[in-house]
mmCIF file of C-alpha atoms in Angstrom:
data_model
loop_
_atom_site.group_PDB
_atom_site.id
_atom_site.type_symbol
_atom_site.label_atom_id
_atom_site.label_comp_id
_atom_site.label_asym_id
_atom_site.label_seq_id
_atom_site.Cartn_x
_atom_site.Cartn_y
_atom_site.Cartn_z
ATOM 1 C CA MET A 1 0.000 0.000 0.000
ATOM 2 C CA SER A 2 1.185 3.547 -0.738
ATOM 3 C CA ILE A 3 -0.008 6.883 0.612
ATOM 4 C CA PRO A 4 -0.321 9.743 -1.919
ATOM 5 C CA GLY A 5 2.165 12.573 -1.581
ATOM 6 C CA GLN A 6 -0.615 15.157 -1.226
ATOM 7 C CA LEU A 7 -2.036 13.221 1.719
ATOM 8 C CA LEU A 8 1.380 13.137 3.407
ATOM 9 C CA ARG A 9 1.795 16.878 2.885
ATOM 10 C CA LEU A 10 -1.633 17.416 4.426
ATOM 11 C CA LEU A 11 -0.618 15.314 7.416
ATOM 12 C CA ASN A 12 2.561 17.307 7.894
ATOM 13 C CA LEU A 13 0.526 20.498 7.971
ATOM 14 C CA LEU A 14 -1.930 19.095 10.491
ATOM 15 C CA ALA A 15 0.739 17.461 12.676
ATOM 16 C CA ASP A 16 1.050 20.601 14.825
ATOM 17 C CA GLY A 17 -2.419 19.956 16.305
ATOM 18 C CA ARG A 18 -3.667 23.463 15.430
ATOM 19 C CA PHE A 19 -6.754 24.432 13.439
ATOM 20 C CA HIS A 20 -6.315 24.948 9.698
ATOM 21 C CA SER A 21 -9.100 26.093 7.383
ATOM 22 C CA GLY A 22 -10.035 24.079 4.348
ATOM 23 C CA THR A 23 -9.105 27.036 2.159
ATOM 24 C CA GLU A 24 -5.648 27.268 3.740
ATOM 25 C CA LEU A 25 -5.019 23.543 3.376
ATOM 26 C CA ALA A 26 -6.153 23.553 -0.254
ATOM 27 C CA ARG A 27 -3.814 26.461 -1.050
ATOM 28 C CA LEU A 28 -0.794 24.945 0.718
ATOM 29 C CA ILE A 29 -1.009 21.561 -0.980
ATOM 30 C CA SER A 30 -2.280 22.977 -4.318
ATOM 31 C CA VAL A 31 -5.581 21.098 -4.558
ATOM 32 C CA SER A 32 -9.274 22.011 -4.549
ATOM 33 C CA ARG A 33 -11.416 22.239 -1.398
ATOM 34 C CA SER A 34 -13.249 19.080 -2.466
ATOM 35 C CA ALA A 35 -9.898 17.266 -2.797
ATOM 36 C CA VAL A 36 -8.996 18.372 0.732
ATOM 37 C CA TRP A 37 -12.251 16.886 1.967
ATOM 38 C CA LYS A 38 -11.472 13.568 0.269
ATOM 39 C CA HIS A 39 -8.012 13.532 1.827
ATOM 40 C CA LEU A 40 -9.469 14.249 5.252
ATOM 41 C CA ARG A 41 -11.801 11.278 4.875
ATOM 42 C CA ALA A 42 -8.811 9.143 3.891
ATOM 43 C CA LEU A 43 -7.079 10.161 7.128
ATOM 44 C CA ASP A 44 -10.006 8.749 9.085
ATOM 45 C CA GLU A 45 -9.541 5.407 7.317
ATOM 46 C CA LEU A 46 -5.890 5.401 8.449
ATOM 47 C CA GLY A 47 -6.984 5.688 12.078
ATOM 48 C CA ILE A 48 -6.258 9.408 12.435
ATOM 49 C CA GLU A 49 -8.893 11.246 14.467
ATOM 50 C CA LEU A 50 -9.942 14.669 13.212
ATOM 51 C CA LEU A 51 -11.871 17.495 14.810
ATOM 52 C CA ALA A 52 -13.867 19.852 12.548
ATOM 53 C CA VAL A 53 -15.210 23.136 13.978
ATOM 54 C CA SER A 54 -17.270 25.535 11.901
ATOM 55 C CA GLY A 55 -15.446 28.816 11.407
ATOM 56 C CA LYS A 56 -12.120 27.408 12.628
ATOM 57 C CA GLY A 57 -11.394 24.517 10.294
ATOM 58 C CA TYR A 58 -9.801 21.160 10.963
ATOM 59 C CA ARG A 59 -7.239 19.857 13.394
ATOM 60 C CA LEU A 60 -6.029 16.512 14.670
ATOM 61 C CA GLN A 61 -7.459 15.358 17.975
ATOM 62 C CA ARG A 62 -3.861 15.244 19.205
ATOM 63 C CA PRO A 63 -0.602 16.397 17.606
ATOM 64 C CA LEU A 64 1.552 13.857 15.767
ATOM 65 C CA GLN A 65 5.309 13.525 15.838
ATOM 66 C CA LEU A 66 6.073 11.871 12.531
ATOM 67 C CA LEU A 67 9.111 9.598 12.408
ATOM 68 C CA ASP A 68 12.321 11.220 11.214
ATOM 69 C CA SER A 69 15.460 9.202 10.440
ATOM 70 C CA GLU A 70 17.861 12.093 11.141
ATOM 71 C CA HIS A 71 16.178 12.843 14.470
ATOM 72 C CA ILE A 72 16.395 9.176 15.493
ATOM 73 C CA ALA A 73 20.000 8.796 14.316
ATOM 74 C CA GLY A 74 21.025 11.849 16.320
ATOM 75 C CA LEU A 75 19.740 10.194 19.504
ATOM 76 C CA LEU A 76 21.421 6.822 18.990
ATOM 77 C CA ALA A 77 24.251 5.639 21.213
ATOM 78 C CA PRO A 78 27.533 4.998 19.343
ATOM 79 C CA ARG A 79 27.226 1.182 19.596
ATOM 80 C CA ALA A 80 23.689 1.128 18.206
ATOM 81 C CA ARG A 81 24.626 3.523 15.416
ATOM 82 C CA SER A 82 27.550 1.326 14.417
ATOM 83 C CA LEU A 83 25.281 -1.728 14.099
ATOM 84 C CA ILE A 84 22.848 -0.131 11.622
ATOM 85 C CA SER A 85 23.687 -0.522 7.949
ATOM 86 C CA GLN A 86 20.541 1.342 6.873
ATOM 87 C CA LEU A 87 17.602 2.925 8.689
ATOM 88 C CA GLU A 88 14.516 3.446 6.542
ATOM 89 C CA ILE A 89 11.124 4.913 7.345
ATOM 90 C CA HIS A 90 8.098 4.208 5.165
ATOM 91 C CA PRO A 91 4.757 6.042 5.230
ATOM 92 C CA ALA A 92 2.990 2.695 4.724
ATOM 93 C CA LEU A 93 3.848 -0.981 4.327
ATOM 94 C CA ALA A 94 1.891 -4.190 4.492
ATOM 95 C CA SER A 95 4.203 -5.067 7.411
ATOM 96 C CA THR A 96 7.730 -4.128 8.428
ATOM 97 C CA ASN A 97 8.570 -7.796 9.065
ATOM 98 C CA GLY A 98 7.244 -8.803 5.672
ATOM 99 C CA TYR A 99 9.241 -6.060 3.960
ATOM 100 C CA LEU A 100 12.532 -7.154 5.535
ATOM 101 C CA SER A 101 11.791 -10.849 5.012
ATOM 102 C CA ALA A 102 11.451 -10.186 1.279
ATOM 103 C CA LEU A 103 14.579 -8.049 1.305
ATOM 104 C CA ALA A 104 16.551 -10.842 3.002
ATOM 105 C CA GLN A 105 15.919 -13.076 -0.010
ATOM 106 C CA GLN A 106 17.263 -10.459 -2.412
ATOM 107 C CA THR A 107 20.404 -9.115 -0.718
ATOM 108 C CA PRO A 108 23.018 -10.259 1.829
ATOM 109 C CA ALA A 109 22.183 -7.208 3.945
ATOM 110 C CA THR A 110 22.332 -7.257 7.726
ATOM 111 C CA GLY A 111 21.721 -4.529 10.269
ATOM 112 C CA ARG A 112 18.771 -3.122 8.313
ATOM 113 C CA VAL A 113 16.212 -1.254 10.422
ATOM 114 C CA CYS A 114 12.739 -0.592 9.036
ATOM 115 C CA LEU A 115 9.993 1.565 10.526
ATOM 116 C CA ALA A 116 6.547 2.354 9.145
ATOM 117 C CA GLU A 117 3.977 4.969 10.059
ATOM 118 C CA TYR A 118 1.188 2.602 9.014
ATOM 119 C CA GLN A 119 0.797 -1.117 8.365
ATOM 120 C CA SER A 120 -2.066 -2.461 6.288
ATOM 121 C CA ALA A 121 -1.356 -6.063 7.323
ATOM 122 C CA GLY A 122 0.650 -5.876 10.534
ATOM 123 C CA LYS A 123 1.739 -9.273 11.854
ATOM 124 C CA GLY A 124 1.076 -10.740 15.278
ATOM 125 C CA ARG A 125 1.884 -14.229 16.508
ATOM 126 C CA ARG A 126 0.302 -17.313 14.939
ATOM 127 C CA GLY A 127 -0.992 -15.418 11.917
ATOM 128 C CA ARG A 128 -2.931 -12.829 13.901
ATOM 129 C CA GLY A 129 -3.097 -9.253 12.702
ATOM 130 C CA TRP A 130 -1.508 -6.331 14.558
ATOM 131 C CA VAL A 131 -3.672 -3.212 14.708
ATOM 132 C CA SER A 132 -1.532 -0.506 13.069
ATOM 133 C CA PRO A 133 -3.138 2.952 12.722
ATOM 134 C CA PHE A 134 -1.052 5.713 11.114
ATOM 135 C CA GLY A 135 1.455 7.729 13.099
ATOM 136 C CA HIS A 136 0.408 6.742 16.604
ATOM 137 C CA ASN A 137 2.576 3.763 17.544
ATOM 138 C CA VAL A 138 5.921 2.083 16.855
ATOM 139 C CA TYR A 139 6.152 -0.572 14.137
ATOM 140 C CA LEU A 140 9.805 -1.549 14.006
ATOM 141 C CA SER A 141 11.733 -4.445 12.443
ATOM 142 C CA VAL A 142 15.414 -5.387 12.270
ATOM 143 C CA LEU A 143 17.093 -7.782 9.821
ATOM 144 C CA TRP A 144 20.146 -9.574 11.209
ATOM 145 C CA ARG A 145 22.245 -12.456 9.879
ATOM 146 C CA TYR A 146 23.854 -15.117 12.091
ATOM 147 C CA GLN A 147 26.556 -17.675 11.385
ATOM 148 C CA SER A 148 24.876 -20.285 13.585
ATOM 149 C CA GLY A 149 21.614 -22.050 12.785
ATOM 150 C CA PRO A 150 18.162 -21.194 14.165
ATOM 151 C CA GLY A 151 18.740 -23.394 17.214
ATOM 152 C CA ALA A 152 21.323 -20.926 18.500
ATOM 153 C CA LEU A 153 18.623 -18.239 18.676
ATOM 154 C CA ALA A 154 16.425 -20.057 21.206
ATOM 155 C CA GLY A 155 15.463 -17.539 23.861
ATOM 156 C CA LEU A 156 16.144 -14.474 21.704
ATOM 157 C CA SER A 157 12.585 -13.239 22.179
ATOM 158 C CA LEU A 158 13.031 -13.439 25.969
ATOM 159 C CA ALA A 159 16.291 -11.471 25.826
ATOM 160 C CA LEU A 160 14.686 -8.837 23.620
ATOM 161 C CA GLY A 161 11.780 -8.554 26.043
ATOM 162 C CA VAL A 162 14.325 -7.575 28.688
ATOM 163 C CA ALA A 163 15.841 -5.033 26.266
ATOM 164 C CA VAL A 164 12.436 -3.461 25.584
ATOM 165 C CA VAL A 165 11.692 -3.144 29.309
ATOM 166 C CA ARG A 166 15.093 -1.483 29.805
ATOM 167 C CA ALA A 167 14.247 1.036 27.073
ATOM 168 C CA LEU A 168 10.819 1.758 28.537
ATOM 169 C CA SER A 169 12.402 2.257 31.956
ATOM 170 C CA ARG A 170 14.773 4.830 30.439
ATOM 171 C CA ALA A 171 11.670 6.593 29.094
ATOM 172 C CA GLY A 172 10.270 6.773 32.631
ATOM 173 C CA ILE A 173 7.772 3.935 32.290
ATOM 174 C CA SER A 174 7.581 1.645 35.321
ATOM 175 C CA GLU A 175 5.534 -1.411 36.351
ATOM 176 C CA VAL A 176 6.276 -3.164 33.053
ATOM 177 C CA GLY A 177 6.398 -6.962 33.027
ATOM 178 C CA LEU A 178 7.069 -9.804 30.598
ATOM 179 C CA LYS A 179 4.656 -12.522 29.549
ATOM 180 C CA TRP A 180 6.251 -15.619 28.060
ATOM 181 C CA PRO A 181 7.403 -15.879 25.373
ATOM 182 C CA ASN A 182 7.320 -12.441 23.732
ATOM 183 C CA ASP A 183 4.790 -9.985 25.160
ATOM 184 C CA ILE A 184 5.349 -6.835 27.204
ATOM 185 C CA TYR A 185 2.628 -6.117 29.759
ATOM 186 C CA TRP A 186 1.673 -3.281 32.069
ATOM 187 C CA ARG A 187 -0.608 -4.051 35.012
ATOM 188 C CA GLY A 188 -2.003 -7.146 33.331
ATOM 189 C CA ARG A 189 -2.617 -5.573 29.921
ATOM 190 C CA LYS A 190 -0.609 -5.959 26.725
ATOM 191 C CA LEU A 191 1.518 -2.967 25.793
ATOM 192 C CA ALA A 192 3.829 -4.435 23.141
ATOM 193 C CA GLY A 193 4.693 -7.636 21.328
ATOM 194 C CA ILE A 194 7.771 -9.144 19.699
ATOM 195 C CA LEU A 195 7.646 -11.322 16.578
ATOM 196 C CA ILE A 196 10.788 -13.113 15.393
ATOM 197 C CA GLU A 197 10.863 -14.913 12.052
ATOM 198 C CA VAL A 198 13.960 -17.048 11.404
ATOM 199 C CA SER A 199 14.989 -18.600 8.099
ATOM 200 C CA GLY A 200 18.056 -20.652 7.179
ATOM 201 C CA GLU A 201 19.768 -24.009 7.351
ATOM 202 C CA SER A 202 19.464 -25.949 10.601
ATOM 203 C CA SER A 203 23.255 -25.874 11.053
ATOM 204 C CA GLY A 204 23.592 -22.277 9.856
ATOM 205 C CA PRO A 205 23.930 -19.656 8.600
ATOM 206 C CA CYS A 206 20.491 -18.079 9.083
ATOM 207 C CA HIS A 207 18.820 -14.718 9.248
ATOM 208 C CA ALA A 208 16.223 -13.333 11.645
ATOM 209 C CA VAL A 209 13.667 -10.593 11.167
ATOM 210 C CA ILE A 210 12.839 -9.179 14.582
ATOM 211 C CA GLY A 211 9.660 -7.142 14.812
ATOM 212 C CA LEU A 212 8.339 -4.977 17.641
ATOM 213 C CA GLY A 213 4.914 -3.398 17.885
ATOM 214 C CA LEU A 214 4.484 -0.897 20.731
ATOM 215 C CA ASN A 215 1.223 0.921 21.535
ATOM 216 C CA LEU A 216 1.563 4.656 22.104
ATOM 217 C CA TYR A 217 -2.053 5.452 21.265
ATOM 218 C CA LEU A 218 -4.787 3.199 19.934
ATOM 219 C CA PRO A 219 -7.844 5.089 18.646
ATOM 220 C CA PRO A 220 -11.066 3.505 19.965
ATOM 221 C CA ALA A 221 -12.340 2.610 16.490
ATOM 222 C CA GLN A 222 -9.195 0.585 15.751
ATOM 223 C CA ALA A 223 -8.938 -0.898 19.240
ATOM 224 C CA GLU A 224 -12.328 -2.596 18.823
ATOM 225 C CA ALA A 225 -10.579 -5.259 16.733
ATOM 226 C CA ILE A 226 -8.338 -6.343 19.644
ATOM 227 C CA ASP A 227 -9.574 -9.444 21.453
ATOM 228 C CA GLN A 228 -7.447 -9.196 24.620
ATOM 229 C CA ALA A 229 -6.745 -6.742 27.429
ATOM 230 C CA TRP A 230 -4.507 -3.973 26.097
ATOM 231 C CA VAL A 231 -3.006 -0.678 27.151
ATOM 232 C CA ASP A 232 -1.170 2.172 25.436
ATOM 233 C CA LEU A 233 1.392 4.683 26.655
ATOM 234 C CA ILE A 234 -1.063 7.578 26.642
ATOM 235 C CA GLN A 235 -3.030 5.761 29.337
ATOM 236 C CA ILE A 236 0.175 5.255 31.340
ATOM 237 C CA MET A 237 2.070 8.506 30.735
ATOM 238 C CA GLY A 238 -0.422 11.001 29.348
ATOM 239 C CA GLU A 239 -0.457 12.706 25.955
ATOM 240 C CA ASP A 240 3.030 14.191 26.225
ATOM 241 C CA ILE A 241 4.452 10.790 25.228
ATOM 242 C CA MET A 242 3.277 11.445 21.661
ATOM 243 C CA SER A 243 5.856 14.232 21.314
ATOM 244 C CA SER A 244 8.648 11.787 22.249
ATOM 245 C CA ARG A 245 8.060 9.197 19.547
ATOM 246 C CA ASN A 246 11.436 9.567 17.813
ATOM 247 C CA ARG A 247 13.249 9.523 21.155
ATOM 248 C CA LEU A 248 11.423 6.366 22.139
ATOM 249 C CA VAL A 249 12.469 4.646 18.899
ATOM 250 C CA ALA A 250 16.091 5.606 19.605
ATOM 251 C CA LEU A 251 15.878 4.256 23.153
ATOM 252 C CA LEU A 252 14.483 0.971 21.823
ATOM 253 C CA LEU A 253 17.232 0.640 19.204
ATOM 254 C CA ASN A 254 19.926 1.482 21.767
ATOM 255 C CA GLU A 255 18.824 -1.466 23.892
ATOM 256 C CA MET A 256 17.667 -3.939 21.238
ATOM 257 C CA LEU A 257 20.484 -3.765 18.682
ATOM 258 C CA PRO A 258 23.342 -4.844 20.996
ATOM 259 C CA VAL A 259 21.232 -7.785 22.201
ATOM 260 C CA ILE A 260 20.479 -8.803 18.603
ATOM 261 C CA ALA A 261 24.122 -8.471 17.540
ATOM 262 C CA ASP A 262 25.643 -10.250 20.547
ATOM 263 C CA PHE A 263 23.059 -12.957 21.229
ATOM 264 C CA GLU A 264 24.982 -15.795 19.544
ATOM 265 C CA HIS A 265 27.745 -15.290 22.113
ATOM 266 C CA LEU A 266 25.766 -14.120 25.148
ATOM 267 C CA THR A 267 22.846 -16.586 24.789
ATOM 268 C CA LEU A 268 19.871 -16.433 27.133
ATOM 269 C CA GLN A 269 22.043 -16.903 30.218
ATOM 270 C CA GLY A 270 23.013 -13.248 30.113
ATOM 271 C CA PHE A 271 19.363 -12.218 30.542
ATOM 272 C CA ILE A 272 17.568 -15.013 32.383
ATOM 273 C CA ASP A 273 17.840 -13.597 35.913
ATOM 274 C CA GLU A 274 16.512 -10.217 34.785
ATOM 275 C CA TRP A 275 13.711 -11.888 32.808
ATOM 276 C CA ARG A 276 12.644 -13.855 35.897
ATOM 277 C CA LYS A 277 12.382 -10.658 37.935
ATOM 278 C CA LEU A 278 10.059 -9.229 35.267
ATOM 279 C CA ASP A 279 7.906 -12.378 34.877
ATOM 280 C CA CYS A 280 4.283 -11.247 35.231
ATOM 281 C CA MET A 281 2.867 -14.792 34.914
ATOM 282 C CA LEU A 282 4.700 -16.399 37.838
ATOM 283 C CA GLY A 283 2.185 -18.136 40.105
ATOM 284 C CA GLU A 284 -0.733 -17.335 37.806
ATOM 285 C CA ALA A 285 -3.360 -19.811 36.603
ATOM 286 C CA VAL A 286 -3.141 -20.106 32.812
ATOM 287 C CA ASN A 287 -4.053 -22.227 29.842
ATOM 288 C CA VAL A 288 -1.293 -23.178 27.419
ATOM 289 C CA TYR A 289 -2.549 -23.943 23.912
ATOM 290 C CA ILE A 290 -0.595 -26.200 21.563
ATOM 291 C CA GLY A 291 -2.617 -26.456 18.372
ATOM 292 C CA GLU A 292 -6.057 -27.663 19.457
ATOM 293 C CA GLN A 293 -4.842 -28.963 22.816
ATOM 294 C CA ALA A 294 -5.145 -26.937 26.019
ATOM 295 C CA PHE A 295 -3.098 -27.530 29.162
ATOM 296 C CA ALA A 296 -4.247 -25.929 32.432
ATOM 297 C CA GLY A 297 -1.969 -25.209 35.348
ATOM 298 C CA MET A 298 0.032 -22.751 37.419
ATOM 299 C CA VAL A 299 3.071 -20.997 35.982
ATOM 300 C CA ARG A 300 6.279 -21.839 37.843
ATOM 301 C CA GLY A 301 8.623 -19.648 35.837
ATOM 302 C CA ILE A 302 11.070 -20.635 33.110
ATOM 303 C CA ASP A 303 13.939 -23.126 33.056
ATOM 304 C CA GLU A 304 17.545 -22.428 32.039
ATOM 305 C CA GLN A 305 16.653 -22.880 28.346
ATOM 306 C CA GLY A 306 13.772 -20.388 28.562
ATOM 307 C CA MET A 307 11.037 -23.031 28.456
ATOM 308 C CA LEU A 308 7.811 -22.297 30.323
ATOM 309 C CA LEU A 309 7.293 -24.415 33.447
ATOM 310 C CA LEU A 310 3.664 -25.324 34.122
ATOM 311 C CA GLU A 311 2.442 -27.229 37.177
ATOM 312 C CA ASP A 312 -0.700 -29.209 36.312
ATOM 313 C CA PRO A 313 -3.596 -29.848 38.756
ATOM 314 C CA GLN A 314 -1.943 -33.130 39.813
ATOM 315 C CA GLY A 315 1.270 -31.343 40.771
ATOM 316 C CA LYS A 316 3.293 -32.551 37.789
ATOM 317 C CA LEU A 317 5.713 -30.048 36.261
ATOM 318 C CA ARG A 318 5.811 -29.791 32.475
ATOM 319 C CA ALA A 319 8.080 -27.675 30.246
ATOM 320 C CA PHE A 320 6.860 -25.977 27.058
ATOM 321 C CA ALA A 321 9.179 -24.764 24.310
ATOM 322 C CA SER A 322 6.321 -22.979 22.506
ATOM 323 C CA GLY A 323 2.624 -22.347 22.850
ATOM 324 C CA GLU A 324 -0.044 -19.721 23.306
ATOM 325 C CA VAL A 325 -0.610 -18.718 26.941
ATOM 326 C CA SER A 326 -3.722 -17.037 28.322
ATOM 327 C CA PHE A 327 -4.557 -16.062 31.856
ATOM 328 C CA ARG A 328 -7.612 -17.686 33.373
ATOM 329 C CA SER A 329 -9.654 -17.150 36.511
ATOM 330 C CA THR A 330 -8.899 -19.581 39.320
#
């Protein structure tokens, strides 16, 4: 999917959150008033909330800070900057993971970072969609190549969960926890998710596309499609967080990129103690779904390999390498 240049110019004008008349907008982007109206309707379809007031014009419900590669690069730590071969920002993609997965088949690139303002087919786990309205959240993917095979990357999602919590802590966000294997929670509600797609020979080399979706603001109309408890940063921090979007991306890259680059050597052992302190499922009653099968029990943490430990009603401990976990009432 692409977004017309006139629509992007309109967005840049409206990003300040102030009122602009239809006549002013039409003049500045060199279109008719009726074309402005069509563009404004298109913004609504992208998940951008507009306020129209007679005599004053149009403004966004809240200002936007659009992503800017130079702004982000200027905030990167030296190590993170050295690990990026290219940082690209797209107005719209089907998905950032999908874009880099296709790129990985065409070039030997590594260290590619891709961000999008909007995803028309954002990816969640197990084929689910990821709600991706324009300009409100973080949709971020990294392409990295490893000399070892996929087996050497076991536990990478857990390590990256720790990295994301570190970044959020640097942004002043507390009470964040981790839900096995790749979700970031705040007070029992999902704030972010990690999706890692690995391709390559079993004995190596391989490449991984690491995706992160983080909720800064989910408009109510888009949030209706989410079938689990969720939260966004506006609810946690207030609306000022929307003016720190580029800084937040830089904080995430500063923490995530060294973990991605060094994981073959560090392995999960470098992160497991910190992950356990952040475990928001420990002692909780859950169901673990493997295909059509459901296993009920109490979470007893993770083992040294990062497998989920579940105690069944008979007191037997079972380890899961993968699965879908949902909280349940006791």
